[in-house]
Amino acid sequence: MRDLGTGFRYLLKGQRWVARHGKQYGFGLVPGLITLVMYAVALVALALWGADAVTWATPFADAWSSPWPGLFRGFLTAVLFALGLLLAVLTFTAVTLLIGQPFYESLSETVDRDVSPDGTAPESNLLLWQELWISGRDSLRIVLRAALWGVLLFALGFIPVAGQTVVPVVGFFVTGFFLTEELTAVALQRRGVDLRDRLTLLRARKSLVWGFGTPLGLAFLVPFVAVFLMPGAVAGATLLARELAGEETRDEEGDDAATTAPQPPSGSPAPGR
C-alpha cells in the first residue's frame, strides 16, 4: 500500500515540475495536440460511418424480421465505437510518445539533470533514427499487448455482475500499468534498459506502477485532459524511472535522497550507460 501512495506522489511531482518550468511545459504540449487532432478525426469518422460499416459487414441480417436487424446493428455499432474509444485511450500515450520522441527525450533529460545530485543525465548515445526505431518497435509490442487485454476485458464485460463491477476495475489497473510502461520507457530506454527488462522492473513494483498509472489513466478518460497532463506525466515518469533504477534524486528542497528501489535485472545495462 505504501508504494501506491509513492507512485501517486511521483505523478504529482511531475506536474509540479512542469508547472515550475513553463517553457518545458509548452514544449511538451505539441505532440499531444497533434495526436489529439488525429484521434478526434478518427473517432468522428467512426461515429459518422460506423453504422454504414456494420450494415455492410452484416448482410445476413437483411433477411431478419423487424426490429431485429436494427437492434442487432445498433448494438454492434455501439460496440465498435466503444472498442475504438478504448483503443484510443490505451494507445494515446504510445502514439503521442512516438510522435513526440525528440520533445519528450529533451524534457526527460532536463528533469534528470535538474534532480540529479551531480547535475548530469544518462545519455543513450544513439542516433535519432535508432531511437525512433526502438521506440516505435517497443510501442507496437506494447500496443498489441494492450489491445489483447482490451479485447479480453471487453468480452468479460458481458459476464453478469462481475462484468459491470470487477472487470472495469481490472481494466483501469491494466491501463495504468501500460501507461506507466510507455511513459517510463523514455527515461529507461535512454539508460539502455530494453523492453523485457523494463517489464521485469515494473512487475516487481506493481503497486508503485498502479499508484502512478491508474489515476493517470482515469484522468485521461476526460476529453483533452491527456494533452495537458502529458508533459507532467513524462516528468513524473522520469522521477519514477530513477527510483526503479536505484538512482539518487534531489528532493524539492535540494537535499539528496537515496532511493531504495532494486537495481535493474541481471543482464541489463547499468543506469547511465
Short mmCIF file of C-alpha atoms in Angstrom, two decimals:
data_model
loop_
_atom_site.label_atom_id
_atom_site.label_comp_id
_atom_site.label_asym_id
_atom_site.label_seq_id
_atom_site.Cartn_x
_atom_site.Cartn_y
_atom_site.Cartn_z
CA MET A 1 0.00 0.00 0.00
CA ARG A 2 2.91 2.35 0.69
CA ASP A 3 4.04 2.01 -2.93
CA LEU A 4 0.59 3.08 -4.17
CA GLY A 5 1.00 6.41 -2.40
CA THR A 6 4.59 6.76 -3.59
CA GLY A 7 3.55 6.22 -7.21
CA PHE A 8 0.82 8.84 -6.90
CA ARG A 9 3.29 11.32 -5.38
CA TYR A 10 5.56 10.88 -8.39
CA LEU A 11 2.63 11.75 -10.63
CA LEU A 12 2.02 14.93 -8.63
CA LYS A 13 5.73 15.79 -8.52
CA GLY A 14 5.91 15.57 -12.30
CA GLN A 15 3.00 18.00 -12.67
CA ARG A 16 4.61 20.38 -10.17
CA TRP A 17 7.91 20.18 -12.02
CA VAL A 18 6.42 21.30 -15.36
CA ALA A 19 4.38 23.97 -13.56
CA ARG A 20 7.70 25.48 -12.39
CA HIS A 21 9.24 25.15 -15.88
CA GLY A 22 6.75 26.81 -18.21
CA LYS A 23 8.95 26.66 -21.31
CA GLN A 24 9.37 22.89 -20.98
CA TYR A 25 5.64 22.52 -20.39
CA GLY A 26 4.72 24.40 -23.56
CA PHE A 27 7.32 22.44 -25.50
CA GLY A 28 5.81 19.17 -24.24
CA LEU A 29 2.25 20.10 -25.26
CA VAL A 30 2.95 19.98 -29.00
CA PRO A 31 2.96 16.15 -29.55
CA GLY A 32 -0.23 15.69 -27.51
CA LEU A 33 -2.06 18.32 -29.53
CA ILE A 34 -1.04 16.66 -32.80
CA THR A 35 -2.17 13.24 -31.56
CA LEU A 36 -5.44 14.66 -30.22
CA VAL A 37 -6.37 16.06 -33.63
CA MET A 38 -5.56 12.73 -35.30
CA TYR A 39 -7.65 10.71 -32.82
CA ALA A 40 -10.54 13.18 -32.91
CA VAL A 41 -10.76 12.88 -36.70
CA ALA A 42 -10.68 9.06 -36.47
CA LEU A 43 -13.40 8.91 -33.78
CA VAL A 44 -15.64 11.37 -35.61
CA ALA A 45 -15.27 9.27 -38.78
CA LEU A 46 -16.15 6.16 -36.77
CA ALA A 47 -19.23 7.88 -35.34
CA LEU A 48 -20.38 9.08 -38.77
CA TRP A 49 -19.73 5.96 -40.81
CA GLY A 50 -19.59 3.19 -38.21
CA ALA A 51 -23.23 2.26 -38.79
CA ASP A 52 -22.66 2.02 -42.55
CA ALA A 53 -19.64 -0.23 -41.96
CA VAL A 54 -21.66 -2.51 -39.67
CA THR A 55 -24.50 -2.70 -42.21
CA TRP A 56 -22.04 -3.61 -44.95
CA ALA A 57 -20.44 -6.29 -42.76
CA THR A 58 -23.77 -7.91 -41.76
CA PRO A 59 -25.75 -8.57 -44.99
CA PHE A 60 -27.19 -11.72 -43.43
CA ALA A 61 -29.28 -9.56 -41.07
CA ASP A 62 -31.29 -8.17 -44.02
CA ALA A 63 -33.49 -11.27 -44.00
CA TRP A 64 -34.43 -10.91 -40.34
CA SER A 65 -37.84 -9.60 -39.34
CA SER A 66 -38.16 -6.13 -37.84
CA PRO A 67 -36.97 -4.81 -35.40
CA TRP A 68 -34.10 -7.30 -35.01
CA PRO A 69 -31.80 -6.04 -37.80
CA GLY A 70 -31.88 -2.51 -36.38
CA LEU A 71 -31.33 -3.64 -32.80
CA PHE A 72 -28.53 -6.02 -33.77
CA ARG A 73 -26.73 -3.49 -35.93
CA GLY A 74 -27.25 -0.71 -33.40
CA PHE A 75 -25.65 -2.91 -30.74
CA LEU A 76 -22.69 -3.73 -32.99
CA THR A 77 -22.25 -0.04 -33.87
CA ALA A 78 -22.14 0.86 -30.18
CA VAL A 79 -19.66 -1.97 -29.55
CA LEU A 80 -17.49 -0.79 -32.45
CA PHE A 81 -17.36 2.78 -31.17
CA ALA A 82 -16.74 1.66 -27.57
CA LEU A 83 -13.88 -0.55 -28.73
CA GLY A 84 -12.45 2.31 -30.78
CA LEU A 85 -12.65 4.62 -27.76
CA LEU A 86 -10.97 2.01 -25.55
CA LEU A 87 -8.16 1.51 -28.04
CA ALA A 88 -7.77 5.28 -28.30
CA VAL A 89 -7.26 5.51 -24.53
CA LEU A 90 -4.87 2.55 -24.49
CA THR A 91 -2.80 3.73 -27.45
CA PHE A 92 -2.88 7.53 -26.99
CA THR A 93 0.26 7.56 -24.88
CA ALA A 94 2.17 5.24 -27.22
CA VAL A 95 1.32 7.26 -30.31
CA THR A 96 1.99 10.58 -28.58
CA LEU A 97 5.36 9.37 -27.32
CA LEU A 98 6.28 8.11 -30.78
CA ILE A 99 5.35 11.41 -32.42
CA GLY A 100 6.95 13.40 -29.64
CA GLN A 101 10.12 11.34 -29.16
CA PRO A 102 12.51 14.31 -29.61
CA PHE A 103 10.29 16.55 -27.45
CA TYR A 104 9.93 14.14 -24.55
CA GLU A 105 13.52 12.93 -24.75
CA SER A 106 14.65 16.52 -24.22
CA LEU A 107 12.10 17.02 -21.42
CA SER A 108 13.16 13.81 -19.65
CA GLU A 109 16.86 14.71 -19.87
CA THR A 110 16.14 18.16 -18.42
CA VAL A 111 14.28 16.57 -15.49
CA ASP A 112 17.17 14.15 -14.92
CA ARG A 113 19.72 16.96 -14.85
CA ASP A 114 17.54 19.06 -12.57
CA VAL A 115 17.05 16.38 -9.90
CA SER A 116 20.39 14.57 -10.19
CA PRO A 117 22.82 15.33 -7.32
CA ASP A 118 25.66 15.89 -9.81
CA GLY A 119 23.51 17.68 -12.41
CA THR A 120 24.04 15.07 -15.13
CA ALA A 121 21.65 12.92 -17.16
CA PRO A 122 22.18 9.47 -18.70
CA GLU A 123 22.64 9.57 -22.48
CA SER A 124 21.72 6.84 -24.94
CA ASN A 125 24.43 7.73 -27.49
CA LEU A 126 22.08 6.51 -30.24
CA LEU A 127 21.21 8.38 -33.41
CA LEU A 128 17.71 9.86 -33.65
CA TRP A 129 16.56 7.32 -36.23
CA GLN A 130 17.78 4.48 -33.98
CA GLU A 131 15.87 5.88 -31.01
CA LEU A 132 12.75 6.27 -33.16
CA TRP A 133 13.07 2.71 -34.45
CA ILE A 134 13.47 1.22 -30.96
CA SER A 135 10.68 3.38 -29.57
CA GLY A 136 8.33 2.51 -32.44
CA ARG A 137 9.10 -1.21 -32.25
CA ASP A 138 8.61 -1.36 -28.48
CA SER A 139 5.47 0.79 -28.64
CA LEU A 140 3.94 -1.56 -31.21
CA ARG A 141 4.64 -4.54 -28.98
CA ILE A 142 3.07 -2.80 -26.00
CA VAL A 143 0.06 -1.66 -28.04
CA LEU A 144 -0.54 -5.25 -29.20
CA ARG A 145 -0.40 -6.45 -25.60
CA ALA A 146 -2.78 -3.67 -24.53
CA ALA A 147 -5.14 -4.45 -27.42
CA LEU A 148 -5.29 -8.12 -26.44
CA TRP A 149 -6.10 -7.13 -22.87
CA GLY A 150 -8.71 -4.71 -24.15
CA VAL A 151 -10.47 -7.36 -26.25
CA LEU A 152 -10.34 -9.86 -23.36
CA LEU A 153 -11.75 -7.39 -20.84
CA PHE A 154 -14.41 -6.28 -23.31
CA ALA A 155 -15.54 -9.90 -23.72
CA LEU A 156 -15.50 -10.46 -19.95
CA GLY A 157 -17.68 -7.38 -19.59
CA PHE A 158 -20.68 -9.44 -20.72
CA ILE A 159 -20.46 -11.64 -17.59
CA PRO A 160 -23.37 -10.70 -15.33
CA VAL A 161 -22.47 -8.65 -12.23
CA ALA A 162 -18.70 -9.25 -12.45
CA GLY A 163 -18.60 -7.73 -15.92
CA GLN A 164 -20.09 -4.50 -14.60
CA THR A 165 -18.10 -4.32 -11.35
CA VAL A 166 -14.85 -6.29 -11.21
CA VAL A 167 -13.88 -6.14 -14.89
CA PRO A 168 -13.89 -2.30 -15.18
CA VAL A 169 -11.67 -2.05 -12.09
CA VAL A 170 -9.24 -4.59 -13.53
CA GLY A 171 -9.33 -2.65 -16.79
CA PHE A 172 -8.23 0.56 -15.08
CA PHE A 173 -5.29 -1.19 -13.41
CA VAL A 174 -4.25 -2.81 -16.70
CA THR A 175 -4.45 0.57 -18.41
CA GLY A 176 -2.39 2.13 -15.61
CA PHE A 177 0.32 -0.49 -15.98
CA PHE A 178 0.70 0.00 -19.73
CA LEU A 179 0.58 3.79 -19.42
CA THR A 180 3.40 3.67 -16.90
CA GLU A 181 5.45 1.35 -19.11
CA GLU A 182 5.15 3.70 -22.07
CA LEU A 183 5.99 6.79 -20.04
CA THR A 184 8.95 5.35 -18.13
CA ALA A 185 10.31 3.94 -21.40
CA VAL A 186 11.51 7.44 -22.34
CA ALA A 187 13.93 7.53 -19.40
CA LEU A 188 14.72 3.81 -19.12
CA GLN A 189 15.43 3.37 -22.82
CA ARG A 190 17.95 6.21 -22.52
CA ARG A 191 19.60 4.15 -19.77
CA GLY A 192 19.91 1.16 -22.07
CA VAL A 193 17.17 -0.90 -20.39
CA ASP A 194 15.34 -2.92 -23.05
CA LEU A 195 11.63 -3.75 -23.10
CA ARG A 196 11.91 -7.14 -21.41
CA ASP A 197 13.92 -5.73 -18.52
CA ARG A 198 11.61 -2.72 -18.24
CA LEU A 199 8.64 -5.04 -17.82
CA THR A 200 10.54 -7.02 -15.20
CA LEU A 201 11.26 -3.83 -13.25
CA LEU A 202 7.64 -2.72 -13.40
CA ARG A 203 6.19 -6.11 -12.46
CA ALA A 204 8.45 -6.19 -9.40
CA ARG A 205 6.84 -2.92 -8.18
CA LYS A 206 3.22 -3.28 -9.34
CA SER A 207 1.78 -1.17 -6.52
CA LEU A 208 4.18 1.66 -7.36
CA VAL A 209 3.23 1.39 -11.03
CA TRP A 210 -0.51 1.31 -10.29
CA GLY A 211 -0.24 4.28 -7.95
CA PHE A 212 1.27 6.29 -10.80
CA GLY A 213 -0.56 4.96 -13.85
CA THR A 214 -4.09 4.15 -12.68
CA PRO A 215 -5.08 7.69 -11.60
CA LEU A 216 -3.44 8.98 -14.77
CA GLY A 217 -5.47 6.53 -16.87
CA LEU A 218 -8.67 7.69 -15.16
CA ALA A 219 -7.75 11.33 -15.84
CA PHE A 220 -7.04 10.50 -19.48
CA LEU A 221 -10.70 9.45 -19.89
CA VAL A 222 -11.71 13.10 -19.59
CA PRO A 223 -11.59 14.77 -23.04
CA PHE A 224 -8.49 16.93 -23.66
CA VAL A 225 -7.04 16.22 -20.20
CA ALA A 226 -4.41 13.81 -21.58
CA VAL A 227 -2.91 16.55 -23.73
CA PHE A 228 -2.32 18.89 -20.79
CA LEU A 229 -1.13 16.20 -18.40
CA MET A 230 1.34 14.53 -20.77
CA PRO A 231 4.34 16.84 -20.11
CA GLY A 232 3.96 16.40 -16.36
CA ALA A 233 3.37 12.67 -16.81
CA VAL A 234 6.69 12.34 -18.67
CA ALA A 235 8.43 14.36 -15.95
CA GLY A 236 6.89 12.22 -13.20
CA ALA A 237 7.72 9.01 -15.07
CA THR A 238 11.35 10.13 -15.25
CA LEU A 239 11.39 10.51 -11.47
CA LEU A 240 9.75 7.10 -11.17
CA ALA A 241 12.34 5.59 -13.51
CA ARG A 242 15.12 6.93 -11.30
CA GLU A 243 13.65 5.05 -8.35
CA LEU A 244 13.23 1.87 -10.38
CA ALA A 245 16.87 2.19 -11.46
CA GLY A 246 18.03 2.79 -7.87
CA GLU A 247 19.40 6.27 -8.53
CA GLU A 248 19.70 9.14 -6.06
CA THR A 249 17.34 12.06 -6.58
CA ARG A 250 17.41 15.52 -5.01
CA ASP A 251 14.14 16.35 -3.32
CA GLU A 252 12.34 19.64 -3.83
CA GLU A 253 14.34 21.30 -1.06
CA GLY A 254 17.58 20.41 -2.83
CA ASP A 255 18.71 17.65 -0.43
CA ASP A 256 19.95 14.31 -1.71
CA ALA A 257 17.59 11.43 -1.12
CA ALA A 258 18.78 7.91 -1.91
CA THR A 259 16.13 5.66 -3.38
CA THR A 260 15.53 2.18 -2.09
CA ALA A 261 14.34 0.57 -5.30
CA PRO A 262 16.15 -2.51 -6.65
CA GLN A 263 18.71 -2.25 -9.40
CA PRO A 264 17.79 -3.31 -12.98
CA PRO A 265 17.57 -7.06 -13.53
CA SER A 266 20.71 -9.06 -14.08
CA GLY A 267 21.95 -8.74 -17.62
CA SER A 268 20.55 -5.27 -18.29
CA PRO A 269 22.89 -2.28 -18.75
CA ALA A 270 23.71 -0.21 -15.73
CA PRO A 271 21.97 3.17 -15.42
CA GLY A 272 23.60 5.92 -17.39
CA ARG A 273 25.20 3.61 -19.92
#
